[in-house]
PDB file of C-alpha atoms and ligand atoms in Angstrom:
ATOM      1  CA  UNK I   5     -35.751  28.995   2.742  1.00  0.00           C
ATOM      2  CA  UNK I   6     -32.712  26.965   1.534  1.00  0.00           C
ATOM      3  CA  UNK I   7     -30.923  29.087  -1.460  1.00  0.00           C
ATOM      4  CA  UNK I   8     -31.006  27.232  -4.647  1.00  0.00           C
ATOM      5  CA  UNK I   9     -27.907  27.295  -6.792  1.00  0.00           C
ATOM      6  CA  UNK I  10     -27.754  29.687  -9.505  1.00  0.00           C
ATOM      7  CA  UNK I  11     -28.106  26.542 -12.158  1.00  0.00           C
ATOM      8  CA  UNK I  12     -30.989  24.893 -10.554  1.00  0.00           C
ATOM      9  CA  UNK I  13     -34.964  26.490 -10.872  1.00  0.00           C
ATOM     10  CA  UNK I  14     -37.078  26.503  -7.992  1.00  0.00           C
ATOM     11  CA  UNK I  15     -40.206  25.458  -8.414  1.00  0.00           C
ATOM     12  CA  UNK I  16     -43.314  25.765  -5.799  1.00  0.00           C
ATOM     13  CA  UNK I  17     -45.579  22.917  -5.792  1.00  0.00           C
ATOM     14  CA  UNK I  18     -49.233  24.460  -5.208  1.00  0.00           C
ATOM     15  CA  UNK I  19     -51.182  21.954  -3.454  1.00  0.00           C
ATOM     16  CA  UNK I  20     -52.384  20.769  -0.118  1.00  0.00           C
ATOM     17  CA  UNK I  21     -53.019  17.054  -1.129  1.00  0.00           C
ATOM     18  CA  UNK I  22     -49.365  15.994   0.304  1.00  0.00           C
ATOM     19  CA  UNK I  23     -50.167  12.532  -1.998  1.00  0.00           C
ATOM     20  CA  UNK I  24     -49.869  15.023  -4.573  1.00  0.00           C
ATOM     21  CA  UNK I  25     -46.639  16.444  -3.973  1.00  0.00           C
ATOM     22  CA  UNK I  26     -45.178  13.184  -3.351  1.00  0.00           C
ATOM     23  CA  UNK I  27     -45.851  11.686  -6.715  1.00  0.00           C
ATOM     24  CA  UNK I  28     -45.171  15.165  -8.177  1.00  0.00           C
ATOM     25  CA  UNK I  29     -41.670  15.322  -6.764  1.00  0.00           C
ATOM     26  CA  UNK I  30     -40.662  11.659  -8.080  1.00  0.00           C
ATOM     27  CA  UNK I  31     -42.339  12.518 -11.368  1.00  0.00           C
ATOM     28  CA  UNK I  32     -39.916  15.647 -11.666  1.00  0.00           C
ATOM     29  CA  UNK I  33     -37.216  13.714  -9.894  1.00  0.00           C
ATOM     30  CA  UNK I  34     -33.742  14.460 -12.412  1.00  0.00           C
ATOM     31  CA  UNK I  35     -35.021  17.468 -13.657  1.00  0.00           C
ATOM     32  CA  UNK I  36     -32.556  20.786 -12.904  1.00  0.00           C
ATOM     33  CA  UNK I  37     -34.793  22.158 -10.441  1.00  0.00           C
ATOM     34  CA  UNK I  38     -35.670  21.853  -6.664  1.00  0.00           C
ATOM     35  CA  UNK I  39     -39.353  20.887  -6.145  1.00  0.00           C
ATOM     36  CA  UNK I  40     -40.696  22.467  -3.044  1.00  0.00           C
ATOM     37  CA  UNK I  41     -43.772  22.178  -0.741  1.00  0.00           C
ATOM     38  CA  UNK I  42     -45.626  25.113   0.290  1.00  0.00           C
ATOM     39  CA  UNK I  43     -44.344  23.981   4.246  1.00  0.00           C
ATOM     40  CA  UNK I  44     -43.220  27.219   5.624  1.00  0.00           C
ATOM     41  CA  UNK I  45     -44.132  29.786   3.331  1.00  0.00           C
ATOM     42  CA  UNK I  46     -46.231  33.023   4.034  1.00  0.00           C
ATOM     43  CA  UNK I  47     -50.110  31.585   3.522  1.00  0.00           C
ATOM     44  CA  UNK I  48     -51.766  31.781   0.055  1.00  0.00           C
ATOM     45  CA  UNK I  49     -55.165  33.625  -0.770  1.00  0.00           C
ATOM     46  CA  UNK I  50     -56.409  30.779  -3.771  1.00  0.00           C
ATOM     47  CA  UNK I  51     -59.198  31.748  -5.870  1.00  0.00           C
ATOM     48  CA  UNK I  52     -61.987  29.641  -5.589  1.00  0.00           C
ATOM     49  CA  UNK I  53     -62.447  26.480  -7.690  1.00  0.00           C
ATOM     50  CA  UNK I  54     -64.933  25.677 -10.385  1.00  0.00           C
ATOM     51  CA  UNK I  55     -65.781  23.579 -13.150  1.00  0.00           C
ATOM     52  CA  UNK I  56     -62.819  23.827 -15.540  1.00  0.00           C
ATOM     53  CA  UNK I  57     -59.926  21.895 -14.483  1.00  0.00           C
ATOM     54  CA  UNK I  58     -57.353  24.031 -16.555  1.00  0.00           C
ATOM     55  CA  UNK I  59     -59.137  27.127 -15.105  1.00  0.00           C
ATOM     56  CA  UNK I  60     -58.727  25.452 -11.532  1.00  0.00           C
ATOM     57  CA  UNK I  61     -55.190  24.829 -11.845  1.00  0.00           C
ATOM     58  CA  UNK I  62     -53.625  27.772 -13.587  1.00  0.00           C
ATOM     59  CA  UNK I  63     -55.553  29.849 -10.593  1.00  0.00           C
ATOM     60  CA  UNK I  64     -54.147  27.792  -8.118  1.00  0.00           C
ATOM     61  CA  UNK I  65     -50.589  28.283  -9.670  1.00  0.00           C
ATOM     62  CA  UNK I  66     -50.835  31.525 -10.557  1.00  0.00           C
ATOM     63  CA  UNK I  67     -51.512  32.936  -6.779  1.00  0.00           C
ATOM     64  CA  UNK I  68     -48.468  31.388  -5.544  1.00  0.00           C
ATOM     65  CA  UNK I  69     -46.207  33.026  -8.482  1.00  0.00           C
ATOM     66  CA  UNK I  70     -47.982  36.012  -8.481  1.00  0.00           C
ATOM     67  CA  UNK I  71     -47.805  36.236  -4.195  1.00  0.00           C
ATOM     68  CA  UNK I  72     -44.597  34.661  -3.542  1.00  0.00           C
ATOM     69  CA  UNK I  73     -42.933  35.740  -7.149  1.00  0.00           C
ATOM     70  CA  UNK I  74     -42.061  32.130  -7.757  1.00  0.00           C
ATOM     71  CA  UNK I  75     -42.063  29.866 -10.560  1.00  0.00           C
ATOM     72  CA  UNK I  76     -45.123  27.564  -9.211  1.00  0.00           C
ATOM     73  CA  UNK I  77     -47.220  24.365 -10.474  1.00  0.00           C
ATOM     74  CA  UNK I  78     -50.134  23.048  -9.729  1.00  0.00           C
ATOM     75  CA  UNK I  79     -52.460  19.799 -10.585  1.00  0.00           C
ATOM     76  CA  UNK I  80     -56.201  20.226 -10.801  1.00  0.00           C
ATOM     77  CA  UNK I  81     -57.420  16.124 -10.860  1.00  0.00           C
ATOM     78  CA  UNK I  82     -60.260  14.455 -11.180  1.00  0.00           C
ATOM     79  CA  UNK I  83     -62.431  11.212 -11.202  1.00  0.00           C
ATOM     80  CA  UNK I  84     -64.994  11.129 -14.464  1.00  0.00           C
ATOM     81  CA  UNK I  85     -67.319   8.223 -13.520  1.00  0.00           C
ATOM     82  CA  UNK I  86     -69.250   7.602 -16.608  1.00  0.00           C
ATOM     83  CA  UNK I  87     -72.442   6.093 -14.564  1.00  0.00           C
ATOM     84  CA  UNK I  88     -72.677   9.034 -13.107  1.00  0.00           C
ATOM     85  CA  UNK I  89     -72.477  11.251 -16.242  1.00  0.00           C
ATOM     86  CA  UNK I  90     -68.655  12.374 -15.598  1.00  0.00           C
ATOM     87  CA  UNK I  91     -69.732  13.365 -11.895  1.00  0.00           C
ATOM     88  CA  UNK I  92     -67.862  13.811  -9.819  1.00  0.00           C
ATOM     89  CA  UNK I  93     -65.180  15.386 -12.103  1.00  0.00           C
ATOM     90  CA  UNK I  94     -63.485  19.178 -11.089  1.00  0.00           C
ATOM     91  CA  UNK I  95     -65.583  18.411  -7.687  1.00  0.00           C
ATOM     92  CA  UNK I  96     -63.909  15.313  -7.014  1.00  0.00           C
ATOM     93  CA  UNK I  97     -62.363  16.838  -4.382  1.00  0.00           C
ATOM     94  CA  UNK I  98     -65.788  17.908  -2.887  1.00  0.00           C
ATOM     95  CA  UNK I  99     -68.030  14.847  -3.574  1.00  0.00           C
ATOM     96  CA  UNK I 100     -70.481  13.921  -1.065  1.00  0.00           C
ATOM     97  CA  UNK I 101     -70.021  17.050   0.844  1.00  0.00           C
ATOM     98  CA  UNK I 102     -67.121  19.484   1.721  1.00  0.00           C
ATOM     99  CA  UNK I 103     -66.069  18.234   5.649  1.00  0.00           C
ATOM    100  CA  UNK I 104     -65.906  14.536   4.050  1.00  0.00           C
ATOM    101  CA  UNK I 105     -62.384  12.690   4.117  1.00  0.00           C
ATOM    102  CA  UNK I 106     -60.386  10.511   1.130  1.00  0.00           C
ATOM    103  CA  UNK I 107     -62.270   7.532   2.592  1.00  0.00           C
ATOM    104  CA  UNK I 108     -65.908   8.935   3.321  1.00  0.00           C
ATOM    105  CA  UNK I 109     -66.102  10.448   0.281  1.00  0.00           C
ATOM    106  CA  UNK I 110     -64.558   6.724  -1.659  1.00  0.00           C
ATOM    107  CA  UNK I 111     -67.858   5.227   0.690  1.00  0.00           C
ATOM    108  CA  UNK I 112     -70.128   7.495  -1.079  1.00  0.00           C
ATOM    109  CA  UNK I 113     -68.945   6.917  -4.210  1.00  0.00           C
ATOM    110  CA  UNK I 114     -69.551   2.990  -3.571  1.00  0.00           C
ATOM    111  CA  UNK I 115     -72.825   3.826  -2.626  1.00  0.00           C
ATOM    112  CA  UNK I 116     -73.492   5.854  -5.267  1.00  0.00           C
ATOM    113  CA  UNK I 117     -72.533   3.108  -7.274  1.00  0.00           C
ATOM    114  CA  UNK I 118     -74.390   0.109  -5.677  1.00  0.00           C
ATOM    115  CA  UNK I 119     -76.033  -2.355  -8.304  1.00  0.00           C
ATOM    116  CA  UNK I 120     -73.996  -0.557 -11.275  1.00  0.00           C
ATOM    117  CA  UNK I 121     -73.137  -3.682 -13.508  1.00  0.00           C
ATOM    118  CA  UNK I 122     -69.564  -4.296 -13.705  1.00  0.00           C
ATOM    119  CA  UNK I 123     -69.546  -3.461 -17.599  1.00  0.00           C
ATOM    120  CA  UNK I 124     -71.308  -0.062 -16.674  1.00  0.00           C
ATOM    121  CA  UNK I 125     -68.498   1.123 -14.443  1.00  0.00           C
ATOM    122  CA  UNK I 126     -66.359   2.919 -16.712  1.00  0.00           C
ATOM    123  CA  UNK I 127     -64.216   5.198 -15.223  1.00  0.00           C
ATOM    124  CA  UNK I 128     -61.298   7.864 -15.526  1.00  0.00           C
ATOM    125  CA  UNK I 129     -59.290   9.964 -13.815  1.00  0.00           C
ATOM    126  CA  UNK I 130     -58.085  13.550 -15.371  1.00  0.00           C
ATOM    127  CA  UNK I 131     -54.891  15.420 -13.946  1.00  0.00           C
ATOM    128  CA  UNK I 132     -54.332  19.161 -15.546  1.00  0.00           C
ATOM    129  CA  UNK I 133     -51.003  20.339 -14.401  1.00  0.00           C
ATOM    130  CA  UNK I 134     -49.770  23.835 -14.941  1.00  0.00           C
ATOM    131  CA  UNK I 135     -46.481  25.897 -14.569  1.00  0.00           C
ATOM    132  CA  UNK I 136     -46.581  29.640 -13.716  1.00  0.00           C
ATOM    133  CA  UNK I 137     -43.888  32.051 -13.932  1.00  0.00           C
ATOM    134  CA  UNK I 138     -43.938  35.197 -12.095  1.00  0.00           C
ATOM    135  CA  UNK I 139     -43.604  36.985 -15.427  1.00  0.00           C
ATOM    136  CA  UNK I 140     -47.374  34.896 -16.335  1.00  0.00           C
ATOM    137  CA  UNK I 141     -46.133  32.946 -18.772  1.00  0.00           C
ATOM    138  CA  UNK I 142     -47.913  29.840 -18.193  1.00  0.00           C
ATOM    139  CA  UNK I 143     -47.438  25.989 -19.430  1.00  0.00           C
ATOM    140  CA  UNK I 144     -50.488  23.464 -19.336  1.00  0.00           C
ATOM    141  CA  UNK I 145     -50.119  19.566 -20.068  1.00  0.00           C
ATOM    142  CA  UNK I 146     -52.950  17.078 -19.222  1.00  0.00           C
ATOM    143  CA  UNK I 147     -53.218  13.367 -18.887  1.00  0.00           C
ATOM    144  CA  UNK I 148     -55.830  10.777 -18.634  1.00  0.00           C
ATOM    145  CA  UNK I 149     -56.062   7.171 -17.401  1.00  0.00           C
ATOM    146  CA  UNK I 150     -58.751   5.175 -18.429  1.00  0.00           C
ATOM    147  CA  UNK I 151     -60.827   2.410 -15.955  1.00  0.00           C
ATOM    148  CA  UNK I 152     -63.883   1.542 -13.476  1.00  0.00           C
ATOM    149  CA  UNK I 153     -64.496   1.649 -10.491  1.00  0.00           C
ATOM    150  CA  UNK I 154     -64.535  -1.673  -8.378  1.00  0.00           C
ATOM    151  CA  UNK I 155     -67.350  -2.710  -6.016  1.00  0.00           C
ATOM    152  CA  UNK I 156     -65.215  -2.610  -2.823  1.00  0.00           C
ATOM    153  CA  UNK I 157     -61.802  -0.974  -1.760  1.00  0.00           C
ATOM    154  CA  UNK I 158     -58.790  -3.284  -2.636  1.00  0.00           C
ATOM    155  CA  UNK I 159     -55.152  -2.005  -1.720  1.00  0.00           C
ATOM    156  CA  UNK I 160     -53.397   0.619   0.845  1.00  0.00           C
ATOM    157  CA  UNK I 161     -50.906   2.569  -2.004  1.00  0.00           C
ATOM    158  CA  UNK I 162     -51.575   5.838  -3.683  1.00  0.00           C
ATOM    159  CA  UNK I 163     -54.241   7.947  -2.143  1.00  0.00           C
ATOM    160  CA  UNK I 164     -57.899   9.335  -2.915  1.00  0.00           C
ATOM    161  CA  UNK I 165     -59.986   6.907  -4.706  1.00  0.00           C
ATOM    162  CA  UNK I 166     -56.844   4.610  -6.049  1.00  0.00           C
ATOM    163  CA  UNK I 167     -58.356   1.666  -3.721  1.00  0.00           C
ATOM    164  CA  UNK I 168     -61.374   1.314  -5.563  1.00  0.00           C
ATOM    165  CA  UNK I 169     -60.108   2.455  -9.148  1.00  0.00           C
ATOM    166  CA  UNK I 170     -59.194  -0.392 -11.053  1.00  0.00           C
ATOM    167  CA  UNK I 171     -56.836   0.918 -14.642  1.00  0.00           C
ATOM    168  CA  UNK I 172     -57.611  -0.760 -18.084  1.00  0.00           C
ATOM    169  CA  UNK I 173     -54.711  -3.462 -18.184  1.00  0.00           C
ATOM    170  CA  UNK I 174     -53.998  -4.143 -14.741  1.00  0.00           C
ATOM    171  CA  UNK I 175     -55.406  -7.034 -12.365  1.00  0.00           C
ATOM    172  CA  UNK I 176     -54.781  -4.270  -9.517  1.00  0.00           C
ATOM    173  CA  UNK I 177     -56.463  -1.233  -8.129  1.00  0.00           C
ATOM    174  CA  UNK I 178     -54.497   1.219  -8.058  1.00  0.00           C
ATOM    175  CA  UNK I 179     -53.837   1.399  -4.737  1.00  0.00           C
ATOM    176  CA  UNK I 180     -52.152  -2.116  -4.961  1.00  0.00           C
ATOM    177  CA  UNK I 181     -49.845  -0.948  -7.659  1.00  0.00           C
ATOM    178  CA  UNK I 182     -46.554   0.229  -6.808  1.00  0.00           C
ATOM    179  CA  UNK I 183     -45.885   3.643  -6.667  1.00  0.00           C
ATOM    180  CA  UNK I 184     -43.465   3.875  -9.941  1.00  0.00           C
ATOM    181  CA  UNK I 185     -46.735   1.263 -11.482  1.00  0.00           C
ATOM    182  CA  UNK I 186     -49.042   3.870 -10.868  1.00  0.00           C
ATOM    183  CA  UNK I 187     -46.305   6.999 -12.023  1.00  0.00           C
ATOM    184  CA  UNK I 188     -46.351   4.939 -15.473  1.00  0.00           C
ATOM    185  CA  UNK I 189     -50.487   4.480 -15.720  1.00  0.00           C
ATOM    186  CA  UNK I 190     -51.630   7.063 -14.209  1.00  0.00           C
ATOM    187  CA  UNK I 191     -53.051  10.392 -15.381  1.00  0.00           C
ATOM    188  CA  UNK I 192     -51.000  12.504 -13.259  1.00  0.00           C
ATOM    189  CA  UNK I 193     -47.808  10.496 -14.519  1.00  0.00           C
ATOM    190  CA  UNK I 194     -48.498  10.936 -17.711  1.00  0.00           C
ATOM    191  CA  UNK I 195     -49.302  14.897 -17.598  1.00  0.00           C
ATOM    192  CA  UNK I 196     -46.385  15.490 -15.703  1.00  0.00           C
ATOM    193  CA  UNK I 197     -44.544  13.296 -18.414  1.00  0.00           C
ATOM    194  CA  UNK I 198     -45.267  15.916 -21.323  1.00  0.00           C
ATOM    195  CA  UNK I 199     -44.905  18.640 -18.408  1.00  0.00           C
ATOM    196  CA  UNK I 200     -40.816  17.235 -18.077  1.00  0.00           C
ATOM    197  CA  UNK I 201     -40.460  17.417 -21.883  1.00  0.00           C
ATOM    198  CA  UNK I 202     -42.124  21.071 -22.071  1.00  0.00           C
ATOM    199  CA  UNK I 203     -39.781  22.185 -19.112  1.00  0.00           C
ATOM    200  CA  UNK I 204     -36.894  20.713 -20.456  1.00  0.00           C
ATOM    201  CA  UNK I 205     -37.018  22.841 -23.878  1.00  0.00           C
ATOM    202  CA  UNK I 206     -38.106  26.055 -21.896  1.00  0.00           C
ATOM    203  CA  UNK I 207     -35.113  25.842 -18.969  1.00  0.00           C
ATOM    204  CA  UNK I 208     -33.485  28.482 -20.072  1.00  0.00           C
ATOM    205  CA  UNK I 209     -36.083  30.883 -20.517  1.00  0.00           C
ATOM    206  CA  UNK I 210     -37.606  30.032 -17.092  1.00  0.00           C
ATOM    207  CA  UNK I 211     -34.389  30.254 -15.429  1.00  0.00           C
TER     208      UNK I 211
HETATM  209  P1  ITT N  11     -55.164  20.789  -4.063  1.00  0.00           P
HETATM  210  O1  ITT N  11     -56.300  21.507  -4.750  1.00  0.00           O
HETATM  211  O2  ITT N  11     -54.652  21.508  -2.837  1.00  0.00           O
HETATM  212  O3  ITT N  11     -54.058  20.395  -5.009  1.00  0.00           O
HETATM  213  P2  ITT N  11     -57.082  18.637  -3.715  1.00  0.00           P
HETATM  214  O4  ITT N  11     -56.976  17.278  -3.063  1.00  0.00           O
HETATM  215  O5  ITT N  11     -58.220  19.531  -3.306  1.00  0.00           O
HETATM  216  O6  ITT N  11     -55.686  19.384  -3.463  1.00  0.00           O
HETATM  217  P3  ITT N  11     -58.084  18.599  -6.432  1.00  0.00           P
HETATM  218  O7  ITT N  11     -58.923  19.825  -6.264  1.00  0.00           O
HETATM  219  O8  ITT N  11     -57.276  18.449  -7.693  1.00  0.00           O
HETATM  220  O9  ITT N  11     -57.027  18.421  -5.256  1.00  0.00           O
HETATM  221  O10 ITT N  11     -59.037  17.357  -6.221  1.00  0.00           O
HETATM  222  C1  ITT N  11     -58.707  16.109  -6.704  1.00  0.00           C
HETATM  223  C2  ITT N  11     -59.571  15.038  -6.040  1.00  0.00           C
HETATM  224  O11 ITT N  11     -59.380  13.829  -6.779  1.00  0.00           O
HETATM  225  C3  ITT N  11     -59.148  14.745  -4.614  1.00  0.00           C
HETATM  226  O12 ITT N  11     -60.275  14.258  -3.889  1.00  0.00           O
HETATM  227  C4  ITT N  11     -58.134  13.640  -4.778  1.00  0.00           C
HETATM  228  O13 ITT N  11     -58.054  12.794  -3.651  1.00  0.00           O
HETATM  229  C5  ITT N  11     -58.662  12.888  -6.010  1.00  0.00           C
HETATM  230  N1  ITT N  11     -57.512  12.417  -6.774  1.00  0.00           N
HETATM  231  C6  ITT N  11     -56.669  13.184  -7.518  1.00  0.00           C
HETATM  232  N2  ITT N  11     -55.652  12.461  -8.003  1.00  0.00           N
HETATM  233  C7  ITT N  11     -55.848  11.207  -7.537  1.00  0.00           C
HETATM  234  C8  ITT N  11     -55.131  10.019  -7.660  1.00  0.00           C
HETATM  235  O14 ITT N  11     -53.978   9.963  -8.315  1.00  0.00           O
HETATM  236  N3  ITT N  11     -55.616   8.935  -7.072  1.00  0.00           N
HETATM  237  C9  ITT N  11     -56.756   8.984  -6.373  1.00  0.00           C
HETATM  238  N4  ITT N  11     -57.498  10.060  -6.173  1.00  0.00           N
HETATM  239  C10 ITT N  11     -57.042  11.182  -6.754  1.00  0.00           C
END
């Protein structure tokens, strides 16, 4: 582990979706702390996930402060498809089956979708980031970004289901915007937004 300067945090990014920690990293980027992967660190025991996406993530960021004793953060996301009644949501992750991949499970939701009306394919995508200190205090922030889902995968960017998720405004999917285009639409952008302003007051404590 690299030692971190005594003015700089470190903070552990809790997540195995490397897309994830990608976005996170250039979304913190400035910020008076080192944001780390969980690449060679001791293996974490999560807690199971469920249907509550603040739930989901504070569990998922509380295991690695509580079993590594580090300041940690995770992001619970999820795509809220209103055709099919906010499915697939905190399962998102999970839809269509557990063994599926990012593109299998973007082909069942296509299928799901065939013949849904282009005005009847409202969509959005949630991302509920939290920050946990090894002492348990604990910061949430969420974000939203509003859309539908197009009838066939456009674009390589991004990851998950940006090539067939289409934000209210742009021409693009989201997977053909650019990366800092999608940091400034996107729900994870603008949790970790409000995250950057909440860290920013609380440095000193956390430090
Ligand atoms: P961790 O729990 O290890 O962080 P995960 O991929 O399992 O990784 P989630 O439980 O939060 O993460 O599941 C989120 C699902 O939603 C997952 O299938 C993602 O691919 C998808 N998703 C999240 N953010 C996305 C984004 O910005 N663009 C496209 N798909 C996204």
């Amino acid at each position: 582990m690299t030692p971190v300067p005594a003015d700089r945090l470190r903070v552990l990014v809790a997540t195995s979706n490397r897309g994830k920690v990608g976005e996170i990293r250039a979304l913190l980027a400035g910020l008076p702390a080192e944001i780390c992967s969980l690449d060679g660190f001791p293996p974490i025991a999560f807690p199971q996930e469920g249907a509550d996406y603040e739930r989901n993530a504070v569990g998922k960021a509380r295991a690695v402060a509580e079993q590594l004793g580090e300041l940690a953060l995770a992001d619970d996301s999820g795509l809220e498809v209103a055709a099919l009644a906010g499915a697939p949501g905190p399962f998102s992750a999970r839809y269509g089956g557990p063994d599926l991949d990012d593109a299998a499970r973007v082909d069942h939701l296509l299928r799901e979708l065939a013949g849904v009306p282009a005005e009847q394919r409202d969509a959005r995508f949630v991302c509920l980031a939290a920050l946990v200190a090894p002492t348990g205090a604990v910061i949430t922030v969420r974000g939203e970004c509003n859309g539908r889902i197009l009838t066939a995968r456009r674009g390589v960017g991004g990851f998950g289901y940006d090539p067939v998720f289409q934000p209210d405004g742009y021409e693009q999917s989201m997977a053909e915007l650019s990366a800092e285009q999608k940091n400034r639409v996107s729900h994870r952008g603008r949790a970790f937004r409000l995250l950057r302003e909440r860290l920013l007051d609380r440095l000193d404590a956390l430090a």
